[in-house]
């Protein structure tokens, strides 16, 4: 029997994995286990901040080896005080408002 939860988890993890820079993509199975341990809200936060965190981290540590994705997840690095996630842009806010209006008006 096909497990819907497993499909949802894989889709969510796939979105996370796509945010990781190519040079840091190592230990995928270990990262998947770490990802699975997080609650959905934490999975979302980790995914939402991964690309900007890795960009920031690389700028701070240009000579260091890449941060392993499992370490990013297990240590909840997106919550580091030194890292400040970028604020949503005006265009992002406008798009969200537009689609919210469309959905509320029954025009998906």
Rosetta silent file (secondary structure, phi, psi, omega in degrees, C-alpha in Angstrom):
SEQUENCE: XXXXXXXXXXXXXXXXXXXXXXXXXXXXXXXXXXXXXXXXXXXXXXXXXXXXXXXXXXXXXXXXXXXXXXXXXXXXXXXXXXXXXXXXXXXXXXXXXXXXXXXXXXXX
SCORE:     score description
SCORE:     0.000 S_00000001
   1 L     0.000  142.338 -178.334    0.000    0.000    0.000 S_00000001
   2 L   -80.928  131.508 -176.019    1.208    3.494   -0.853 S_00000001
   3 L   -97.059  111.503 -178.306    1.913    5.701    2.172 S_00000001
   4 H   -63.337  -38.559  178.802    0.580    9.250    1.728 S_00000001
   5 H   -59.613  -44.693 -178.910    2.600   10.509    4.719 S_00000001
   6 H   -62.173  -41.313  177.092    5.805    9.231    3.146 S_00000001
   7 H   -61.131  -45.461 -179.511    4.975   10.986   -0.163 S_00000001
   8 H   -62.256  -44.820  179.489    4.274   14.257    1.667 S_00000001
   9 H   -61.475  -45.332 -179.035    7.507   13.982    3.630 S_00000001
  10 H   -63.325  -40.570  177.325    9.528   13.257    0.493 S_00000001
  11 H   -62.753  -42.204  179.430    7.983   16.212   -1.333 S_00000001
  12 H   -65.870  -44.841  178.686    8.756   18.474    1.623 S_00000001
  13 H   -64.965  -38.859  178.805   12.319   17.155    1.898 S_00000001
  14 H   -59.610  -42.068  176.755   12.801   17.524   -1.853 S_00000001
  15 H   -61.921  -42.405  177.115   11.915   21.228   -1.597 S_00000001
  16 H   -60.433  -49.618 -175.458   14.422   21.567    1.258 S_00000001
  17 H   -60.952  -33.781  178.316   17.140   19.725   -0.671 S_00000001
  18 H   -66.126  -22.909 -179.451   16.649   21.997   -3.687 S_00000001
  19 H   -81.180  -15.740 -177.509   17.524   25.009   -1.478 S_00000001
  20 L   -80.841  131.970  178.277   20.927   23.577   -0.546 S_00000001
  21 L   -61.147  148.439 -176.993   23.835   24.793   -2.725 S_00000001
  22 H   -52.731  -43.234 -178.704   25.375   22.111   -4.933 S_00000001
  23 H   -63.608  -21.947 -178.054   28.709   22.199   -3.094 S_00000001
  24 H   -98.146   -3.279 -176.472   26.995   21.419    0.207 S_00000001
  25 L   -77.192   90.045  177.485   24.835   18.553   -1.057 S_00000001
  26 L  -146.021  151.664  179.639   26.334   15.666    0.868 S_00000001
  27 L    67.238   45.823 -174.968   24.954   13.145    3.317 S_00000001
  28 H   -60.567  -43.766 -179.074   21.458   13.160    1.822 S_00000001
  29 H   -64.992  -39.771  177.946   20.193   10.150    3.795 S_00000001
  30 H   -65.274  -40.871  177.694   21.496   11.569    7.070 S_00000001
  31 H   -64.515  -38.788  179.876   19.886   14.913    6.253 S_00000001
  32 H   -63.938  -39.110  177.089   16.621   13.158    5.430 S_00000001
  33 H   -64.669  -43.586  179.278   16.622   11.453    8.841 S_00000001
  34 H   -64.255  -40.443  179.630   17.307   14.784   10.577 S_00000001
  35 H   -62.635  -42.206 -178.060   14.565   16.463    8.522 S_00000001
  36 H   -62.515  -29.504 -178.846   12.063   13.757    9.439 S_00000001
  37 H   -73.523  -19.744 -178.105   12.660   14.432   13.168 S_00000001
  38 L   -79.977  146.846  172.810   11.547   18.062   12.838 S_00000001
  39 L   -68.997  157.058 -177.899    7.957   19.139   13.306 S_00000001
  40 H   -52.802  -39.175  179.335    6.286   20.499   10.135 S_00000001
  41 H   -64.359  -37.091  178.597    6.683   24.126   11.261 S_00000001
  42 H   -72.543  -36.507  175.852   10.419   23.578   11.774 S_00000001
  43 H   -60.281  -43.056  179.080   10.693   21.817    8.403 S_00000001
  44 H   -63.158  -45.665  179.902    9.086   24.860    6.809 S_00000001
  45 H   -63.318  -42.535  179.514   11.417   27.270    8.621 S_00000001
  46 H   -62.189  -43.486 -179.577   14.477   25.201    7.699 S_00000001
  47 H   -67.968  -46.245 -177.258   13.436   25.101    4.049 S_00000001
  48 H   -60.619  -33.997 -174.938   12.439   28.760    3.862 S_00000001
  49 H  -102.195   -4.127 -173.159   15.788   29.931    5.266 S_00000001
  50 H   -58.780  -52.735 -175.773   18.200   27.356    3.808 S_00000001
  51 H   -61.586  -45.266 -179.101   19.337   29.242    0.690 S_00000001
  52 H   -70.511  -35.056  178.105   19.854   32.554    2.467 S_00000001
  53 H   -64.983  -47.609 -179.254   21.540   30.873    5.457 S_00000001
  54 H   -62.499  -37.503  176.109   23.982   28.987    3.252 S_00000001
  55 H   -63.741  -45.325  178.435   24.753   32.173    1.321 S_00000001
  56 H   -64.110  -46.180 -177.559   25.340   34.076    4.554 S_00000001
  57 H   -61.051  -41.960 -179.054   27.368   31.243    6.082 S_00000001
  58 H   -65.635  -38.880  178.645   29.591   30.961    3.015 S_00000001
  59 H   -64.532  -34.758  179.969   30.248   34.716    3.044 S_00000001
  60 H   -78.470  -25.646 -173.952   31.270   34.460    6.724 S_00000001
  61 L  -131.680   60.405 -172.899   33.408   31.319    6.199 S_00000001
  62 L   -63.685  -25.665 -177.898   34.867   31.492    2.670 S_00000001
  63 L   -94.146  -10.698 -175.281   37.774   29.134    3.404 S_00000001
  64 L   -81.267  159.736  172.566   35.812   26.529    5.372 S_00000001
  65 L   -67.385  158.289  178.425   34.286   23.325    4.082 S_00000001
  66 L   -62.428  148.337  174.209   30.557   23.471    3.379 S_00000001
  67 L   -73.293  128.604  178.848   28.189   23.004    6.291 S_00000001
  68 L   -67.678  138.046  178.926   26.582   19.561    6.094 S_00000001
  69 H   -56.841  -36.225  178.543   22.793   19.751    5.626 S_00000001
  70 H   -64.023  -37.211  177.178   22.266   17.337    8.553 S_00000001
  71 H   -66.017  -43.159  176.842   24.251   19.712   10.802 S_00000001
  72 H   -54.774  -44.292 -177.512   22.149   22.633    9.577 S_00000001
  73 H   -74.638  -49.974 -176.838   19.001   20.695   10.529 S_00000001
  74 H   -63.373  -33.842 -178.155   20.154   19.073   13.792 S_00000001
  75 L   -94.069    2.235 -178.955   21.588   22.340   15.115 S_00000001
  76 L    46.781   53.184 -173.041   18.640   24.413   13.847 S_00000001
  77 H   -63.507  -24.424  178.861   21.158   26.789   12.320 S_00000001
  78 H   -64.834  -12.659  177.685   18.468   28.997   10.745 S_00000001
  79 H   -95.679    2.105  179.156   17.819   30.176   14.324 S_00000001
  80 L   -55.040  135.025 -178.572   21.420   31.374   14.845 S_00000001
  81 L   -65.034  -31.289 -179.224   21.402   34.864   16.346 S_00000001
  82 L   -71.119  -23.186 -179.404   24.146   36.034   13.985 S_00000001
  83 L   -91.746  128.876  175.707   21.992   35.119   10.962 S_00000001
  84 L  -117.770  111.966  179.958   19.179   37.463   10.048 S_00000001
  85 L   -60.628  145.940  178.442   16.814   36.078    7.398 S_00000001
  86 L   -64.859  142.250  177.781   16.068   38.528    4.611 S_00000001
  87 L   -71.548  149.159  176.905   12.819   40.423    4.992 S_00000001
  88 L   -60.181  139.318  179.022   10.102   39.705    2.430 S_00000001
  89 L   -77.885  163.756  178.001   10.319   42.060   -0.510 S_00000001
  90 H   -58.863  -40.685 -179.994    7.494   44.354   -1.544 S_00000001
  91 H   -62.693  -40.752  178.804    6.961   42.203   -4.658 S_00000001
  92 H   -64.446  -42.335  179.776    6.611   39.063   -2.513 S_00000001
  93 H   -65.525  -40.723  178.774    4.112   40.793   -0.235 S_00000001
  94 H   -63.472  -42.594  178.897    2.133   42.107   -3.232 S_00000001
  95 H   -62.422  -44.440 -179.919    1.963   38.621   -4.797 S_00000001
  96 H   -62.579  -42.651  179.470    0.792   37.101   -1.530 S_00000001
  97 H   -64.775  -41.541  179.040   -1.879   39.782   -1.117 S_00000001
  98 H   -59.436  -50.044 -177.228   -3.044   39.320   -4.719 S_00000001
  99 H   -69.256  -33.590  176.126   -3.452   35.553   -4.358 S_00000001
 100 H   -63.150  -42.235  177.578   -5.115   35.894   -0.955 S_00000001
 101 H   -63.096  -42.502 -179.873   -7.663   38.281   -2.548 S_00000001
 102 H   -62.326  -45.414 -179.224   -8.228   35.876   -5.461 S_00000001
 103 H   -65.737  -45.046  179.958   -8.786   32.905   -3.149 S_00000001
 104 H   -64.476  -27.706  179.070  -11.079   34.863   -0.820 S_00000001
 105 L   -87.282   -0.893  179.181  -13.098   36.034   -3.819 S_00000001
 106 L    78.834   22.251  178.568  -13.453   32.441   -5.043 S_00000001
 107 L  -118.614   76.327 -177.864  -11.244   32.976   -8.106 S_00000001
 108 L   -69.897    0.000    0.000   -8.340   30.535   -7.706 S_00000001
